[in-house]
Amino acid sequence: MRTNYPLNCWYVAALSDEVGEGLLARRLLDKHVVLYRRASGEVVALEDRCVHRAYPLSEGRLDGDRVVCGYHGFSYNPDGCLADVPSQENVPPGARVPAYPVVETAPFIWIWLGEPRAAALRPPPRVPWYLDGTGWTGSTEVLRVEANYLLLHEHYLDLTDVFVTRPEMVPPDIQQLPPLNEVEISERSVAYTRVTQPSRLAPWESAITGLPEETVAVRREEGTFVSPALHTQHYAIDVIDGKSYELLRIHGFTPESPGATHVFLQLARNYDSAEDSITEYLRIMFHEWAIRNATILETIQRRLDEPGGRRRDINVKADRAAIRARRIAMDMVDDETSRFN
Amino acid sequence: MRTNYPLNCWYVAALSDEVGEGLLARRLLDKHVVLYRRASGEVVALEDRCVHRAYPLSEGRLDGDRVVCGYHGFSYNPDGCLADVPSQENVPPGARVPAYPVVETAPFIWIWLGEPRAAALRPPPRVPWYLDGTGWTGSTEVLRVEANYLLLHEHYLDLTDVFVTRPEMVPPDIQQLPPLNEVEISERSVAYTRVTQPSRLAPWESAITGLPEETVAVRREEGTFVSPALHTQHYAIDVIDGKSYELLRIHGFTPESPGATHVFLQLARNYDSAEDSITEYLRIMFHEWAIRNATILETIQRRLDEPGGRRRDINVKADRAAIRARRIAMDMVDDETSRFN
Amino acid sequence: MRTNYPLNCWYVAALSDEVGEGLLARRLLDKHVVLYRRASGEVVALEDRCVHRAYPLSEGRLDGDRVVCGYHGFSYNPDGCLADVPSQENVPPGARVPAYPVVETAPFIWIWLGEPRAAALRPPPRVPWYLDGTGWTGSTEVLRVEANYLLLHEHYLDLTDVFVTRPEMVPPDIQQLPPLNEVEISERSVAYTRVTQPSRLAPWESAITGLPEETVAVRREEGTFVSPALHTQHYAIDVIDGKSYELLRIHGFTPESPGATHVFLQLARNYDSAEDSITEYLRIMFHEWAIRNATILETIQRRLDEPGGRRRDINVKADRAAIRARRIAMDMVDDETSRFN
């Protein structure tokens, strides 16, 4: 499959709590990476391959801030430089594995796998609305989906499938979603908004707000393709003459390879932060939804991967944001290809 | 693997009783097909892929005579035309999936996956001897064999392997089969006949006729390559100065892909039609035989698929009908390639 | 993967006791071979593919010294000539399968799969030290490792990994192995020797000699790349002012394909030959070690097989023998390619 993700982009490598005391192996943009923390807590990301015989460093062990290969014991400093070869006194000069820039903004650990000098020019994207210490609370999850990352972006930028795949989630007085109000935020991102007509609450909305199902509210929905690495969805239940209940679903989409994607999911809400039962309700509901979506996208990916499977689709109006997002990603890829090759 | 099956040919898509109230997904000639019945009972065959995002229609549901995609709810008429897009009022003009001509002649549902205009020119093949309502009775079965369809044709056009693979089926006074009397019926089919010398009955022949094993009979065997889609075998036990017991084994061979074949097996006999125990005896016996043959052919296919595995075989006299059948099929393929490409 | 093993070389096809009364199928240098014994006990090796329809002869049966194909009953003499076709009186003239030269030197059965006329020019390699009837005793084992055969050679020609992978095997007073004394024996083989400083015994050395762990000894180690097919390792525990305990680990490495290797392991010692408990102790210890090594090499092979995985390694001093062995093997391959292609 042709690579369709840009390299010069910050991607989520892991959730903060995935990198603990040991070594975490993860394949990101078709590269093998090993992640660990120094004694100081700072995250290190190195190519997961000993320079000697290609054995994965993640099969070895940590010795202080160094990684020790599990085959012949070669050890590496956090900057990737080979520091010790046990069978001899000297170290071959200049021997090293690539070290990748990393920025931790909990709950995400961001990595830069592109041209090293370009990393400092752009910071990892920030999630709209969501800022630490402003009262948002929620849960996180990691999934691996055997589908290209753009299928995931496209899926989450057009939620009209919910009437078919999860009809029980649609508020009872809504028969059809109003059309998208697409807003291009910049040349590298795309967002849509949608405000629904007033409706009583769906059972899940009643459960997470504690309001009776007869309560009438409008919903404001905003989906954003922040970058090829990040999708956010903001969903506000605005009770008529009442309070506003806001939910955030933040998706880090990181290609493992052209055919598989790591999904780093963060759920958050801005109310009743002490109510663990609401956190748990949302966690289970969105987990089940994510699994259902993954199954659909994996089925589509298998079909696209068959000989002759990559035919032209027909698009409809609801696909406008998705099409724009794909174009942005492909432009970034073309841009890299012409600049670096 | 190079495609070695003609497209312009009626193939069996399913047994009649496989298409019931729901949607049946089947891969035929490397195409994904979804089969279902209209309320009237008529069978519909569509390409199993929504025009929107390539999701299989067979993962959706029926709504009257329409198929509704399980992703965004696009629905299709039995002629393949897109009839509804729930997220908007209009339907993109001209959007449709291919619909394939289908003819049901129980117990087989035939499909035409080639050039659409050519379908009407030729009807599906008719099975010699076997006509509805003339007293034949029996059973059916569907198997999937991971071998090219021509390996199956060749196997069933030369039954001399039975001395090695199923010696217990050979009548006790027969040490060697008489040579084939090959008869070319037309330029597109081939048949052989063989009449054995008189022999007492094999145990299975005794079981299915109710005659003692000392009974002496000759066997008339006729194997026919009716088309690339159909093989028939007629086996008559003619008791000396007695009755004739006739069996039919009808094989629909439909390539799923170049490396796998759907086998639609129909067994029939023209006597004791009310005796279910004979039906069951024959069903089990031929099922076990079909499984044994499938195992052999799958082993051969795996060897042929290895690099360098496709070497020239040595042929012997018993292969005459098989070689002729392969040549007919390859001529049909060449003919199509030169006409349509 | 490019083939990197010479064809004109004697390889181990099987252990003597693997070829008993039946047919043994084995893939060697990417060829399918069937092995069996004549009534006289002599081993026969034929291509494992009937000339008629490519069915493996190993799926058939023996009839005296002949192999009978399990499909249509074609039978072959030990020289590979087709001897009988049951469905006709004559045999197609000249029909045969390749027969391969075989030499049995227990516990190994050697095979020559290269240019037939060249087989007689060179005998199979002889194992240094090890000669029948000179008091060596031990055990044998067959393993299949999913790694290229050169990864195995290289692994066993540099044992400095033992400090990392099996530290409990290192004698307690040895912190670092002395450097290799490499000795090139001929243009087609390479050997290294190493003598350690005196040390007390490791627990396993104490167990297999019956000596207390306080006993002080030096170790003489010699590793030899005898040919691309054979690696030997000699390990002597020379007790200071005492006896010498010698161990041999003999590895037949036979490529099944470029990505997998049959390992024929023979362990031997030259003392206490009646002590079965020592034989068993060594068998289990080296079995576990071989499995651990196989796991490492299979991990490396999977990495090398990925797109872009075959990058240049950095070598260190301990790799000298391994690098030399690889060069010998590649020179033999290049030599064949230019001579025969």
PDB file of C-alpha atoms in Angstrom, chain B residues 2-106:
ATOM      1  CA  ARG B   2      -3.219 -16.560 -13.914  1.00  0.00           C
ATOM      2  CA  THR B   3      -6.988 -16.687 -14.234  1.00  0.00           C
ATOM      3  CA  ASN B   4      -7.953 -19.857 -16.060  1.00  0.00           C
ATOM      4  CA  TYR B   5     -11.749 -19.734 -15.973  1.00  0.00           C
ATOM      5  CA  PRO B   6     -14.031 -18.131 -18.578  1.00  0.00           C
ATOM      6  CA  LEU B   7     -16.274 -15.317 -17.373  1.00  0.00           C
ATOM      7  CA  ASN B   8     -18.917 -15.807 -20.047  1.00  0.00           C
ATOM      8  CA  CYS B   9     -20.380 -18.981 -18.629  1.00  0.00           C
ATOM      9  CA  TRP B  10     -23.254 -19.786 -16.313  1.00  0.00           C
ATOM     10  CA  TYR B  11     -21.951 -20.952 -12.947  1.00  0.00           C
ATOM     11  CA  VAL B  12     -23.762 -22.236  -9.897  1.00  0.00           C
ATOM     12  CA  ALA B  13     -23.904 -19.427  -7.323  1.00  0.00           C
ATOM     13  CA  ALA B  14     -25.703 -21.319  -4.570  1.00  0.00           C
ATOM     14  CA  LEU B  15     -28.069 -24.135  -3.797  1.00  0.00           C
ATOM     15  CA  SER B  16     -31.711 -23.040  -3.782  1.00  0.00           C
ATOM     16  CA  ASP B  17     -32.077 -23.673  -0.080  1.00  0.00           C
ATOM     17  CA  GLU B  18     -29.022 -21.588   0.793  1.00  0.00           C
ATOM     18  CA  VAL B  19     -30.875 -18.402  -0.161  1.00  0.00           C
ATOM     19  CA  GLY B  20     -33.618 -17.997   2.412  1.00  0.00           C
ATOM     20  CA  GLU B  21     -34.853 -14.912   4.296  1.00  0.00           C
ATOM     21  CA  GLY B  22     -31.514 -13.144   4.713  1.00  0.00           C
ATOM     22  CA  LEU B  23     -28.522 -12.012   2.716  1.00  0.00           C
ATOM     23  CA  LEU B  24     -25.989 -14.564   1.454  1.00  0.00           C
ATOM     24  CA  ALA B  25     -22.452 -13.332   0.763  1.00  0.00           C
ATOM     25  CA  ARG B  26     -20.372 -15.378  -1.672  1.00  0.00           C
ATOM     26  CA  ARG B  27     -17.204 -14.765  -3.632  1.00  0.00           C
ATOM     27  CA  LEU B  28     -17.584 -16.023  -7.183  1.00  0.00           C
ATOM     28  CA  LEU B  29     -14.950 -15.647  -9.932  1.00  0.00           C
ATOM     29  CA  ASP B  30     -13.104 -13.300  -7.561  1.00  0.00           C
ATOM     30  CA  LYS B  31     -16.126 -10.983  -7.311  1.00  0.00           C
ATOM     31  CA  HIS B  32     -18.047 -10.350  -4.110  1.00  0.00           C
ATOM     32  CA  VAL B  33     -21.727 -11.124  -4.635  1.00  0.00           C
ATOM     33  CA  VAL B  34     -24.699 -10.781  -2.305  1.00  0.00           C
ATOM     34  CA  LEU B  35     -27.716 -13.006  -2.983  1.00  0.00           C
ATOM     35  CA  TYR B  36     -31.240 -12.664  -1.631  1.00  0.00           C
ATOM     36  CA  ARG B  37     -34.870 -13.302  -2.556  1.00  0.00           C
ATOM     37  CA  ARG B  38     -37.499 -10.691  -3.357  1.00  0.00           C
ATOM     38  CA  ALA B  39     -40.815 -11.076  -1.590  1.00  0.00           C
ATOM     39  CA  SER B  40     -41.934 -12.868  -4.778  1.00  0.00           C
ATOM     40  CA  GLY B  41     -39.242 -15.521  -4.210  1.00  0.00           C
ATOM     41  CA  GLU B  42     -37.160 -14.470  -7.205  1.00  0.00           C
ATOM     42  CA  VAL B  43     -33.430 -14.473  -6.526  1.00  0.00           C
ATOM     43  CA  VAL B  44     -31.424 -11.239  -6.809  1.00  0.00           C
ATOM     44  CA  ALA B  45     -27.626 -11.060  -7.162  1.00  0.00           C
ATOM     45  CA  LEU B  46     -25.784  -7.764  -6.658  1.00  0.00           C
ATOM     46  CA  GLU B  47     -22.198  -6.767  -6.263  1.00  0.00           C
ATOM     47  CA  ASP B  48     -21.566  -6.956  -2.528  1.00  0.00           C
ATOM     48  CA  ARG B  49     -20.080  -3.484  -2.101  1.00  0.00           C
ATOM     49  CA  CYS B  50     -21.766  -0.201  -1.300  1.00  0.00           C
ATOM     50  CA  VAL B  51     -20.855   2.492  -3.838  1.00  0.00           C
ATOM     51  CA  HIS B  52     -20.178   4.916  -0.985  1.00  0.00           C
ATOM     52  CA  ARG B  53     -17.435   3.412   1.181  1.00  0.00           C
ATOM     53  CA  ALA B  54     -16.990  -0.172  -0.071  1.00  0.00           C
ATOM     54  CA  TYR B  55     -18.739  -1.750   2.925  1.00  0.00           C
ATOM     55  CA  PRO B  56     -20.259  -5.162   2.057  1.00  0.00           C
ATOM     56  CA  LEU B  57     -24.006  -4.906   1.492  1.00  0.00           C
ATOM     57  CA  SER B  58     -24.279  -8.411   2.943  1.00  0.00           C
ATOM     58  CA  GLU B  59     -23.419  -6.886   6.343  1.00  0.00           C
ATOM     59  CA  GLY B  60     -26.634  -4.861   6.115  1.00  0.00           C
ATOM     60  CA  ARG B  61     -30.264  -5.929   6.057  1.00  0.00           C
ATOM     61  CA  LEU B  62     -33.262  -6.383   3.780  1.00  0.00           C
ATOM     62  CA  ASP B  63     -36.071  -3.847   3.741  1.00  0.00           C
ATOM     63  CA  GLY B  64     -38.732  -5.414   1.518  1.00  0.00           C
ATOM     64  CA  ASP B  65     -37.045  -5.957  -1.843  1.00  0.00           C
ATOM     65  CA  ARG B  66     -34.275  -3.483  -1.051  1.00  0.00           C
ATOM     66  CA  VAL B  67     -30.866  -4.040   0.537  1.00  0.00           C
ATOM     67  CA  VAL B  68     -29.868  -1.462   3.134  1.00  0.00           C
ATOM     68  CA  CYS B  69     -26.154  -0.924   3.755  1.00  0.00           C
ATOM     69  CA  GLY B  70     -25.166  -1.493   7.393  1.00  0.00           C
ATOM     70  CA  TYR B  71     -22.841   1.533   7.504  1.00  0.00           C
ATOM     71  CA  HIS B  72     -24.666   4.749   6.470  1.00  0.00           C
ATOM     72  CA  GLY B  73     -27.969   3.184   5.439  1.00  0.00           C
ATOM     73  CA  PHE B  74     -27.740   3.640   1.655  1.00  0.00           C
ATOM     74  CA  SER B  75     -30.373   1.381   0.091  1.00  0.00           C
ATOM     75  CA  TYR B  76     -30.536  -0.360  -3.280  1.00  0.00           C
ATOM     76  CA  ASN B  77     -33.273  -1.697  -5.511  1.00  0.00           C
ATOM     77  CA  PRO B  78     -33.049  -5.266  -6.861  1.00  0.00           C
ATOM     78  CA  ASP B  79     -31.777  -3.845 -10.181  1.00  0.00           C
ATOM     79  CA  GLY B  80     -28.773  -2.411  -8.307  1.00  0.00           C
ATOM     80  CA  CYS B  81     -29.856   1.237  -8.486  1.00  0.00           C
ATOM     81  CA  LEU B  82     -29.182   3.343  -5.419  1.00  0.00           C
ATOM     82  CA  ALA B  83     -32.634   4.240  -4.074  1.00  0.00           C
ATOM     83  CA  ASP B  84     -32.021   6.191  -0.874  1.00  0.00           C
ATOM     84  CA  VAL B  85     -29.303   8.136   0.975  1.00  0.00           C
ATOM     85  CA  PRO B  86     -30.678   8.877   4.473  1.00  0.00           C
ATOM     86  CA  SER B  87     -28.482  11.939   5.131  1.00  0.00           C
ATOM     87  CA  GLN B  88     -29.846  13.892   2.158  1.00  0.00           C
ATOM     88  CA  GLU B  89     -32.962  14.252   0.062  1.00  0.00           C
ATOM     89  CA  ASN B  90     -31.621  13.405  -3.367  1.00  0.00           C
ATOM     90  CA  VAL B  91     -29.741  10.402  -4.600  1.00  0.00           C
ATOM     91  CA  PRO B  92     -26.603  10.946  -6.715  1.00  0.00           C
ATOM     92  CA  PRO B  93     -27.834  10.347 -10.277  1.00  0.00           C
ATOM     93  CA  GLY B  94     -26.783   7.082 -11.906  1.00  0.00           C
ATOM     94  CA  ALA B  95     -25.331   5.585  -8.744  1.00  0.00           C
ATOM     95  CA  ARG B  96     -25.698   1.808  -8.762  1.00  0.00           C
ATOM     96  CA  VAL B  97     -24.038  -1.503  -8.097  1.00  0.00           C
ATOM     97  CA  PRO B  98     -23.869  -4.169 -10.804  1.00  0.00           C
ATOM     98  CA  ALA B  99     -26.788  -6.615 -10.803  1.00  0.00           C
ATOM     99  CA  TYR B 100     -26.080 -10.058 -12.217  1.00  0.00           C
ATOM    100  CA  PRO B 101     -28.457 -12.251 -14.274  1.00  0.00           C
ATOM    101  CA  VAL B 102     -29.699 -15.206 -12.249  1.00  0.00           C
ATOM    102  CA  VAL B 103     -31.680 -18.319 -13.247  1.00  0.00           C
ATOM    103  CA  GLU B 104     -32.960 -20.744 -10.642  1.00  0.00           C
ATOM    104  CA  THR B 105     -33.360 -24.372 -11.659  1.00  0.00           C
ATOM    105  CA  ALA B 106     -33.665 -26.143  -8.346  1.00  0.00           C
TER     106      ALA B 106
END
